[in-house]
Coordinates of C-alpha atoms and ligand atoms in Angstrom, one line a residue:
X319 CA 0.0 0.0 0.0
X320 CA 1.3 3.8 -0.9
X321 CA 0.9 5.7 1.9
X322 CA 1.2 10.1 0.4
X323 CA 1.6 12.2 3.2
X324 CA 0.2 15.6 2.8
X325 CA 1.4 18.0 5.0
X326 CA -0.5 21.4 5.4
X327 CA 1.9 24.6 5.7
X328 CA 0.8 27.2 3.3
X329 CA -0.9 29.0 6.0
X330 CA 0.6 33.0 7.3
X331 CA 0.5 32.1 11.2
X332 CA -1.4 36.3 11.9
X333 CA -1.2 35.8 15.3
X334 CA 2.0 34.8 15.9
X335 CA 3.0 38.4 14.6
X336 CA 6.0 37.2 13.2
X337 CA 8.3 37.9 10.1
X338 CA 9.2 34.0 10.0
X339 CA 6.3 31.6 8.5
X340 CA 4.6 29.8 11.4
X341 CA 5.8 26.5 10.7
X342 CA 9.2 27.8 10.9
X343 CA 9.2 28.6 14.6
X344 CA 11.1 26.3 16.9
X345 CA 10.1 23.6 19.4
X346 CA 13.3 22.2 21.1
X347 CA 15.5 23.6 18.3
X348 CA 13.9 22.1 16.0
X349 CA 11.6 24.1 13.2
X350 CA 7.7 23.0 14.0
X351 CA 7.6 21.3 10.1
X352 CA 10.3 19.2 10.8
X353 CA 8.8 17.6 13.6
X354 CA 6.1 16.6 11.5
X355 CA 8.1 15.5 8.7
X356 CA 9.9 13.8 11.1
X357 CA 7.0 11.8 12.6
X358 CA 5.8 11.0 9.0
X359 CA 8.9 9.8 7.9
X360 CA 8.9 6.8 10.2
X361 CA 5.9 5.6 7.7
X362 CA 7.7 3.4 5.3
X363 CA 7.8 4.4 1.8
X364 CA 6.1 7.0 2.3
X365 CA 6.3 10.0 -0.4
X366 CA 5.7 13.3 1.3
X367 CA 4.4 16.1 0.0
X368 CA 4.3 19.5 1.9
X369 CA 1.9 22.1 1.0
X370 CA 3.9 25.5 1.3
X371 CA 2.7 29.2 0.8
X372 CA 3.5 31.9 3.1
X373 CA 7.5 32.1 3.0
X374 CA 7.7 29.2 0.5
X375 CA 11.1 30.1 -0.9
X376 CA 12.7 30.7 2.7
X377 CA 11.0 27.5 3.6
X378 CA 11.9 25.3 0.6
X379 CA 15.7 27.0 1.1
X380 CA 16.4 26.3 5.0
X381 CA 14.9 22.6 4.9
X382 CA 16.0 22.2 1.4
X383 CA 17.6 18.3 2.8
X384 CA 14.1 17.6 3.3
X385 CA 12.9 14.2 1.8
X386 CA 10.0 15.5 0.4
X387 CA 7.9 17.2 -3.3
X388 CA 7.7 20.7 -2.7
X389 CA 3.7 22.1 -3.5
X390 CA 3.1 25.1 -3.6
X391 CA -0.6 26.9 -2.7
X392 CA -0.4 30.5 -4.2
X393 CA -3.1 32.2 -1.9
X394 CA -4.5 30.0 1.0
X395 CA -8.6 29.6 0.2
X396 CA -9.2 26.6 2.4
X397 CA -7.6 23.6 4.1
X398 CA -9.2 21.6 0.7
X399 CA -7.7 23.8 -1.7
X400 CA -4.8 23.2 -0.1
X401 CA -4.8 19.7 -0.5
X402 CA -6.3 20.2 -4.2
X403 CA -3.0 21.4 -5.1
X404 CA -0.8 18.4 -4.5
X405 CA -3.7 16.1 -6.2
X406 CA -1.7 15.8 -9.0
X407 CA 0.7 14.0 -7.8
X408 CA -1.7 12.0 -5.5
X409 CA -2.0 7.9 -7.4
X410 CA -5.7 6.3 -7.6
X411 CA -4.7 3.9 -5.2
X412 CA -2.3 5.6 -2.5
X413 CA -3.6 5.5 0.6
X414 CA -3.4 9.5 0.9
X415 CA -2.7 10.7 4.9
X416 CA -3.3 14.9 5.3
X417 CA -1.4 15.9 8.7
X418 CA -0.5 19.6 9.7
X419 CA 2.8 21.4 9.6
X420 CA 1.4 23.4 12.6
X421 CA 0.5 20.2 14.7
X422 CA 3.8 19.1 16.2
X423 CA 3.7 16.5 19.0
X424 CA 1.4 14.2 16.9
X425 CA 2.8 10.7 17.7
X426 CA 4.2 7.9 14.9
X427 CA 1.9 5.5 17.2
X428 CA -1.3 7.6 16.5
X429 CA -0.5 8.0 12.9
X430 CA 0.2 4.0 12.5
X431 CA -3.2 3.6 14.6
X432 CA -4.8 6.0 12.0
X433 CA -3.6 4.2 8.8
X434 CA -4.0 0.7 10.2
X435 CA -7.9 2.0 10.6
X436 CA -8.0 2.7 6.7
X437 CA -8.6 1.6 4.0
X438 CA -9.3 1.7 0.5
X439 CA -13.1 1.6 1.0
X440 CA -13.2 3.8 4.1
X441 CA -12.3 7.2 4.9
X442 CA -10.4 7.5 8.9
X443 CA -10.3 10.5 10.8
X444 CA -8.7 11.8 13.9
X445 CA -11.3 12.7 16.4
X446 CA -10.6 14.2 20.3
X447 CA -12.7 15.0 22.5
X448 CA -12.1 18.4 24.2
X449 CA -13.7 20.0 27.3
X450 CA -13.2 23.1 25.4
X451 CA -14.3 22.9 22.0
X452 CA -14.4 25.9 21.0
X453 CA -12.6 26.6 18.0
X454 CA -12.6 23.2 16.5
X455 CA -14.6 21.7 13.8
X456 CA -17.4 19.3 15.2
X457 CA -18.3 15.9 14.7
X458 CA -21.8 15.3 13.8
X459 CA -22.7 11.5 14.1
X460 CA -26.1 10.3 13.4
X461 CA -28.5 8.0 15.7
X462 CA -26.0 5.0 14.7
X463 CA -23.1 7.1 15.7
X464 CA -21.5 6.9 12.2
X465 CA -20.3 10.0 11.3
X466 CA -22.6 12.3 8.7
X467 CA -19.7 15.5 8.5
X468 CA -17.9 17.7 10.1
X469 CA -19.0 21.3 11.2
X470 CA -16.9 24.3 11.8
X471 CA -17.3 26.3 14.6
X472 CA -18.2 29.8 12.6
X473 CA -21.2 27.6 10.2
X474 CA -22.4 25.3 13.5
X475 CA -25.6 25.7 15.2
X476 CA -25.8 26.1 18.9
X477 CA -26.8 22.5 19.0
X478 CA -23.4 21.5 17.1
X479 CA -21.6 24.1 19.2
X480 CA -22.5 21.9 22.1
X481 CA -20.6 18.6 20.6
X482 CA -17.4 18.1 22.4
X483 CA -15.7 15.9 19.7
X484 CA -14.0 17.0 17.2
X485 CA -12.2 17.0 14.0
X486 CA -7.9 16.7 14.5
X487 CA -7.7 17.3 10.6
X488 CA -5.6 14.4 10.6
X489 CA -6.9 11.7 8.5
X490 CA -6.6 8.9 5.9
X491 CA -8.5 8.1 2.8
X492 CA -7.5 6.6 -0.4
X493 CA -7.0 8.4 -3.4
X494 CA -9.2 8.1 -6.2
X495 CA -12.0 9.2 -3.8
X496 CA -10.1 12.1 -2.5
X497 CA -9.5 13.5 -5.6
X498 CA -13.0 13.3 -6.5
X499 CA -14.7 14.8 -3.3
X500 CA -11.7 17.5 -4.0
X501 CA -13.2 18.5 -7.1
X502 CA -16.1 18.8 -5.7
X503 CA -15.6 21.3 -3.0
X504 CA -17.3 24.3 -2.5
X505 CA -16.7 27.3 -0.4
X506 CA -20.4 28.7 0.0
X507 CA -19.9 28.7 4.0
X508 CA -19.3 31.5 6.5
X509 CA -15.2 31.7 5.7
X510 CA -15.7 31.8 1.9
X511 CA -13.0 28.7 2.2
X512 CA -12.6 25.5 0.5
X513 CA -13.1 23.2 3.3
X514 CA -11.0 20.1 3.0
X515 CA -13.6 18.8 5.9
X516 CA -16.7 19.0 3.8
X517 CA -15.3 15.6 2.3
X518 CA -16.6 14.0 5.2
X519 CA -20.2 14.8 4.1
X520 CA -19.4 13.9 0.7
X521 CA -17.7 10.1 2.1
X522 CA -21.2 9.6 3.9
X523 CA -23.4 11.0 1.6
X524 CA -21.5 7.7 -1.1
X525 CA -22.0 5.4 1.4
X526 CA -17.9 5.4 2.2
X527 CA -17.3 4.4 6.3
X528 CA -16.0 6.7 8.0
X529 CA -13.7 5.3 10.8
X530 CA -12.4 7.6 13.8
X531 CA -9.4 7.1 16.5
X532 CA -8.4 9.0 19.1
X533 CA -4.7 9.9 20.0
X534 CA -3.7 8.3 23.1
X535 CA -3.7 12.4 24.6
X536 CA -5.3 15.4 23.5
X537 CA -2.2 16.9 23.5
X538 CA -0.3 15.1 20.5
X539 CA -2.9 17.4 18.2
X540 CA -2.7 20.7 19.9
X541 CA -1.7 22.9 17.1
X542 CA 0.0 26.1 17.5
X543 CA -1.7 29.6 16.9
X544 CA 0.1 32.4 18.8
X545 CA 3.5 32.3 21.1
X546 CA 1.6 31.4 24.2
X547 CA 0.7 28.0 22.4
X548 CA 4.0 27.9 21.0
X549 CA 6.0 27.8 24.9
X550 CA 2.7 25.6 26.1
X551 CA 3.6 22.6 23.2
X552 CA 7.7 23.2 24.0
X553 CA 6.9 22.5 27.9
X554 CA 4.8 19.8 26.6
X555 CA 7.5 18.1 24.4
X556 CA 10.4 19.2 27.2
X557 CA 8.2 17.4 30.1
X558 CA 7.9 14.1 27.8
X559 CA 11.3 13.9 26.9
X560 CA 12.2 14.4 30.7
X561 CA 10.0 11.5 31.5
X562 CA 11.6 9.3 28.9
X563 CA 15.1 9.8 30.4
X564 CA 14.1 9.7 34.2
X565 CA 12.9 5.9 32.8
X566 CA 16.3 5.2 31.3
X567 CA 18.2 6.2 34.9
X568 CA 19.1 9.7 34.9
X569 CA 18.2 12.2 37.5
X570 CA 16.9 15.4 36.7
X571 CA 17.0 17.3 40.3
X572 CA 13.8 19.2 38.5
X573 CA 12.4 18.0 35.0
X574 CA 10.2 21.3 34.4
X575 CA 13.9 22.9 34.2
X576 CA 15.5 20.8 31.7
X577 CA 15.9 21.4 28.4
X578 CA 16.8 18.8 25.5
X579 CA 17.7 20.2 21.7
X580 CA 18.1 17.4 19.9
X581 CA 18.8 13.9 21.0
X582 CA 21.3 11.9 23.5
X583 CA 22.9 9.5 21.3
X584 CA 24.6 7.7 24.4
X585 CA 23.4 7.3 27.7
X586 CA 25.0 5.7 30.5
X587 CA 23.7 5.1 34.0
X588 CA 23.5 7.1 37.1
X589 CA 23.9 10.3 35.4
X590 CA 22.6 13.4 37.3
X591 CA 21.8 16.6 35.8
X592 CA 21.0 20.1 38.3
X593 CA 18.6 22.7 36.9
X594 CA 18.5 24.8 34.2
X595 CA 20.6 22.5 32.1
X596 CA 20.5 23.1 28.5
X597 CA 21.6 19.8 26.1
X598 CA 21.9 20.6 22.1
X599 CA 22.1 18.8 19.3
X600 CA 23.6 15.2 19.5
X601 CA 25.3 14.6 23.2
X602 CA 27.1 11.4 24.3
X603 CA 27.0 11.0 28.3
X604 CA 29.1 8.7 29.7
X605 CA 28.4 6.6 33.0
X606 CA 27.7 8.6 36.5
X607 CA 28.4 12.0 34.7
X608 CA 26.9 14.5 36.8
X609 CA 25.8 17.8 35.1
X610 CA 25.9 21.6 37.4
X611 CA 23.1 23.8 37.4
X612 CA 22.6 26.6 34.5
X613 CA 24.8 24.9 31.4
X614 CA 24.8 24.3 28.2
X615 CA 26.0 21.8 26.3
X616 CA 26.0 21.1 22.4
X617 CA 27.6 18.5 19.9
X618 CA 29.8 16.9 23.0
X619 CA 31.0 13.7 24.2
X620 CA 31.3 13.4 28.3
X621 CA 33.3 10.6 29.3
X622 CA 32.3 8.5 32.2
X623 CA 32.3 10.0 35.7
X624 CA 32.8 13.5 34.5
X625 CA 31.8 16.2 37.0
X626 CA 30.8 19.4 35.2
X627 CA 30.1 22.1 37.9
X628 CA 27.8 24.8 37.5
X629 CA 27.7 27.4 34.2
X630 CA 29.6 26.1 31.6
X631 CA 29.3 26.5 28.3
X632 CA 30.9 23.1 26.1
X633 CA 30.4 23.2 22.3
X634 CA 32.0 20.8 20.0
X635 CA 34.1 19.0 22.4
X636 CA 35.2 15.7 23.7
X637 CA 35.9 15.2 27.7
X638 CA 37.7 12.8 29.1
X639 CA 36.3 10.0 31.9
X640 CA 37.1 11.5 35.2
X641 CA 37.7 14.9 34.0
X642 CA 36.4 18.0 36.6
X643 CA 35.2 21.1 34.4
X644 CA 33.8 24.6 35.8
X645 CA 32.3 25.9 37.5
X646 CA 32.2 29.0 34.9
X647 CA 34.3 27.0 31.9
X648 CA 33.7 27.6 28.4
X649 CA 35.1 24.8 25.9
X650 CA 34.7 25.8 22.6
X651 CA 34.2 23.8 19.2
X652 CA 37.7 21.5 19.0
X653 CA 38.5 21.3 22.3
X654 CA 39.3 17.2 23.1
X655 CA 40.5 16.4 26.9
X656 CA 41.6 13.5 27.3
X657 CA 40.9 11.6 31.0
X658 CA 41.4 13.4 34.3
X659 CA 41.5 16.6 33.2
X660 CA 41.1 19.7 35.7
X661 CA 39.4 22.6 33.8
X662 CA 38.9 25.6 36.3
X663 CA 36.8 29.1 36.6
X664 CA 37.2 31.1 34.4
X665 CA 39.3 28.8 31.6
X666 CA 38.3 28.9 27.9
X667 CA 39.5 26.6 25.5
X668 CA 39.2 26.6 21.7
X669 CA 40.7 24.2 19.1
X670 CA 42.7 22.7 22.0
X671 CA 44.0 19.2 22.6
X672 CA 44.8 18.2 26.1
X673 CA 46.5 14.9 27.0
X674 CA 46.1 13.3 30.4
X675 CA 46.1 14.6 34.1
X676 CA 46.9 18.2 32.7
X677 CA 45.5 21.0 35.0
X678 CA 44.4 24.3 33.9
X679 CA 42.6 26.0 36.9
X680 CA 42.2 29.6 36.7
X681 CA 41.5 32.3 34.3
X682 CA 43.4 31.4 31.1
X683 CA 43.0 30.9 27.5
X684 CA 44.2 28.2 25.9
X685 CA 43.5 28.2 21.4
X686 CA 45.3 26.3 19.1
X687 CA 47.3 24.2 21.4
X688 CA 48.3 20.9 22.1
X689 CA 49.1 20.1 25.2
X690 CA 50.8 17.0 26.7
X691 CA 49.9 14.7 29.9
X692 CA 50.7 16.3 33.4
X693 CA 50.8 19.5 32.4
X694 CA 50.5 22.1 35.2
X695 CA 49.1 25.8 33.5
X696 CA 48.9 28.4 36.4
X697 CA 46.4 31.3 37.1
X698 CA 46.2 33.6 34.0
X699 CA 47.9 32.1 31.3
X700 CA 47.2 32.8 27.6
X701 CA 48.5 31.3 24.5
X702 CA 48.9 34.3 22.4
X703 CA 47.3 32.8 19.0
X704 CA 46.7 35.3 17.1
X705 CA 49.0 38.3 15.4
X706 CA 45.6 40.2 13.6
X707 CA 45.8 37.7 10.9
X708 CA 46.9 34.4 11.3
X709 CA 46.6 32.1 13.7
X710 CA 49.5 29.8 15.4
X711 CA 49.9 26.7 17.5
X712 CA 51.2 26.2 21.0
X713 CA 52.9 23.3 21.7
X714 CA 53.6 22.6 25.4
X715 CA 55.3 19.0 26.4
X716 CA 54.6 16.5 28.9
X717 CA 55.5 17.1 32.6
X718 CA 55.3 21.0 31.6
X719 CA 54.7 23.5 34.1
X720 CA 53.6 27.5 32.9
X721 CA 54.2 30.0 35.8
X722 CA 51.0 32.4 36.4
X723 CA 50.3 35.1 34.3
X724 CA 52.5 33.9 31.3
X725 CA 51.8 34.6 27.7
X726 CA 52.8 32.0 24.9
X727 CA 53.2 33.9 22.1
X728 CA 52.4 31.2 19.1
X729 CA 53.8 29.8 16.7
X730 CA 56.1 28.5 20.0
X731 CA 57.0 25.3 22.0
X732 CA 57.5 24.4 25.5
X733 CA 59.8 21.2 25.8
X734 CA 58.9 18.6 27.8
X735 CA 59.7 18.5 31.6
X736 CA 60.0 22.4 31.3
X737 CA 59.6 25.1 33.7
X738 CA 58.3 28.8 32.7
X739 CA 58.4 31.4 35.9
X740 CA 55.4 33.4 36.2
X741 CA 55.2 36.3 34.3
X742 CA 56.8 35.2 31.1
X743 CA 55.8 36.3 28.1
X744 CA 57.5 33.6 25.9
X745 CA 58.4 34.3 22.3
X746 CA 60.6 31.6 22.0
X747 CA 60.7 27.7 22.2
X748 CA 61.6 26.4 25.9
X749 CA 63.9 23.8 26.0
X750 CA 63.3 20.3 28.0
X751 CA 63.7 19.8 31.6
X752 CA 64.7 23.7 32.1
X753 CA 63.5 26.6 33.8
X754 CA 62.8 29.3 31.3
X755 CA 62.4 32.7 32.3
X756 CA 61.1 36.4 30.4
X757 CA 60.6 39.0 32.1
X758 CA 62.7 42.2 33.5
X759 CA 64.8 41.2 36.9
X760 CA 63.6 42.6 39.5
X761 CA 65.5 45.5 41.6
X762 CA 65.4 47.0 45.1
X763 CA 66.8 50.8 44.7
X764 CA 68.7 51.2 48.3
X765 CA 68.2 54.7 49.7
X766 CA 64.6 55.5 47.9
X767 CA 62.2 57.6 49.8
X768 CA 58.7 57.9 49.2
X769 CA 57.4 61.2 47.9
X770 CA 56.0 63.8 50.6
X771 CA 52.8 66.0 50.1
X772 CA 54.5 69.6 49.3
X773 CA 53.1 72.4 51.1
X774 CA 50.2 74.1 49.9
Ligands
UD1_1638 C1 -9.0 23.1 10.7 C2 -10.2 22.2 10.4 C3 -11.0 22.0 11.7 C4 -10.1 21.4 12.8 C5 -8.9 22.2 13.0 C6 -7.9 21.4 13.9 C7 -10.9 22.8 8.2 C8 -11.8 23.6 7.3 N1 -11.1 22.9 9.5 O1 -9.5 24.3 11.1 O2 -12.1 21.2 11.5 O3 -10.9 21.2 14.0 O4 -8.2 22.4 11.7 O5 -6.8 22.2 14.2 O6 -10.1 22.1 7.7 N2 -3.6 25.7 5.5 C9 -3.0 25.7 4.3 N3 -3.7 26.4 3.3 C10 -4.9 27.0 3.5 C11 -5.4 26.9 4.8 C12 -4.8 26.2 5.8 O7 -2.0 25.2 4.1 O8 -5.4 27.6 2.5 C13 -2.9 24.9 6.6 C14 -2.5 25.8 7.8 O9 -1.2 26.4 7.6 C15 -2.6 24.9 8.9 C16 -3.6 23.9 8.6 O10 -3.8 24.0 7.2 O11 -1.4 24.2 9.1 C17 -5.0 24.2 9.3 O12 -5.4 25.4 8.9 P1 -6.2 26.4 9.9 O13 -6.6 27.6 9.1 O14 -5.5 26.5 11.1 O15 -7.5 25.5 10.1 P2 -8.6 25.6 11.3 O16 -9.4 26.8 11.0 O17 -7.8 25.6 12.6
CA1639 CA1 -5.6 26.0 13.3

């Protein structure tokens, strides 16, 4: 069976008075469209088609990788007209599923429920039922409970008003019928739209089933309209994926302040994570790594029992198993520690690779280096990378140890075993084993006296 996925996203979003189309906005990093594509694209061989309007060629250009056919609805008359336009490339006998760009938590398990409902001779539909209607189209069933059509709110009768099930959007039909209740549609109702919901009537009125489900929560087809909905559905999504990892063994000391963008690609046990941390894009967390209140960590690998104290920032980075980092680090993208690493306050690293047991505890910047195994770098130390145009390596050797406030000025080395005394500012490679000194010798001037205060 064909399964085409339609997905609905020509529409302008008014109310979330925003410059960017609505299905562009973000849940968890991720644009709201993707999530759907996402969800669909667990439906084997299944050939998406995304209905685009509003922002088309921004659209089409940031999710060009997208697996899908590009449609494109010119002005927005109606949910059916939407569809209408990808019924070209809809086959007689494709089971054809119409899901919306704006609905984002839908689940895979609801859609398979939804399309294991259908079939060729039936028509399925998405129904919740809401304590709130209001808004919604409604389902009108008849004495037998088989459903007659759908109703929305601005053409229904108080009577209709009243019905507290309604109409997802969501639903499954095959083809050759859709196409022909498609051409079919009106808009003689109080929106002047081409309803892609008055196919319902039209399914009935030939005698074609029509089959509901309900999602397993009315929350997998909340849509979003405005930015309150939009941080309501992120909480939502945050709040499951919390859940799902407090099952797998982690501890989140609060899971309504915990934030995942993107997806944990390893996960070992006993992992604890304070508040406020943020997790982006694809993580690895070793065993019994525990995570400090208020960072952020993106495209990382933490090695097993890796302490990370509170706000640091780690992007693009590998650390080491038994490494301590923070509190207040910042790693930047290329920074790899290998184990038992001591990263203190106040440290930043870029582009820097750090062998074993090294220690860089206070206030210093290490970019473009490579430095060895039980390394010592004291308070305030910067490797001077940069000359306004071109960047240079530091090199620093096993066993080394940098004096306090020193400056590396790069392209340089630091030999193996080798001492600098504080203060340096080296501009030339160190040798091994030897204390290396650069700065002026320090004087006593016998016989000085202070300045006095000279009389008014
Ligand atoms: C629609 C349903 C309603 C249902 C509700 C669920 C119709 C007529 N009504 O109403 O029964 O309860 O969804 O949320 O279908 N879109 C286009 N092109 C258009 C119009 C809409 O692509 O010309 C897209 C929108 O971008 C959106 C989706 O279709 O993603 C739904 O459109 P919207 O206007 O929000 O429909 P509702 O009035 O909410
Ligand atoms: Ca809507």
């Amino acid at each position: 069976m064909q399964i085409t996925t339609i997905i609905l996203a020509a529409g302008k979003g008014t109310r979330m008075r925003s410059e960017l189309p609505k299905v562009m906005h973000k849940i968890a990093g991720k644009s709201l469209l993707e999530h759907v594509y996402q969800t669909s694209k667990q439906i084997p061989g299944n050939a998406i088609k995304v209905v685009i309007g509003h922002g088309a060629d921004f659209i089409r250009e940031k999710l060009s990788y997208l697996d899908v056919c590009w449609v494109e609805q010119l002005e927005q008359l109606g949910t059916g007209h939407a569809v209408q336009q990808a019924a070209g490339q809809i086959g007689d006998d494709d089971i054809v599923l119409v899901v919306y760009g704006d609905v984002p938590l839908l689940k895979f398990s609801t859609l398979q429920n939804l399309l294991g409902l259908s079939s060729q001779e039936s028509l399925a539909l998405l129904t919740v039922n809401l304590d709130n209607p209001t808004g919604y189209g409604r389902i009108i069933r008849d004495g037998n409970g088989r459903v007659q059509k759908i109703v929305e709110q601005k053409d229904a009768t108080p009577s209709e008003l009243a019905i507290t099930e309604v109409n997802t959007g969501i639903m499954a039909v095959n083809g050759q019928k859709l196409k022909k209740w498609l051409a079919q549609l009106g808009n003689n109702n109080a929106q002047g739209e081409y309803y892609l919901t008055d196919v319902v009537a039209m399914a009935a009125t030939d005698g074609v089933l029509v089959s509901t489900c309900q999602p397993q929560t009315g929350n997998e087809v909340l849509g979003v309209n405005n930015r309150l909905q939009l941080s309501g559905l992120e909480r939502l999504f945050q709040q499951g994926q919390a859940e799902m990892l407090m099952e797998q063994g982690v501890t989140l000391r609060d899971p309504l302040r915990f934030d995942l963008r993107g997806t944990i690609t390893q996960l070992g046990q006993d992992i604890e994570i304070d508040v406020n941390v943020i997790l982006e894009g694809e993580i690895k967390l070793g065993n019994n790594v525990s995570i400090g209140a208020n960072t952020q960590i993106k495209n990382a690998v933490i090695g097993d029992n890796v302490e990370i104290f509170a706000n640091c920032v780690i992007e693009d980075a590998v650390v080491g198993a038994n490494s301590r980092i923070g509190p207040f680090a910042r790693l930047r993208p290329g920074t790899v520690l290998a184990k038992e690493a001591h990263i203190g306050n106040f440290v930043e690293l870029k582009n820097a690779i750090v062998a074993e047991n090294s220690k860089i505890n206070h206030l210093s910047y290490i970019g473009d280096a490579n430095v060895g195994s039980h390394v010592n770098i004291g308070a305030g130390t910067i490797t001077c990378n940069y000359d306004g145009v071109n960047k240079s390596r530091t090199v620093i050797g096993d066993g080394a140890f940098i004096g306090s406030s020193s400056q590396l000025v790069a392209p340089v080395t630091v030999g193996a075993n080798a001492t600098i005394g504080a203060g340096s500012t080296i501009t030339k490679d160190c040798p091994d084993n030897q204390l290396t000194l650069a700065r002026s010798k320090q004087v006593t001037l016998s016989g000085w006296q202070r300045p006095v205060k000279k009389d008014a």
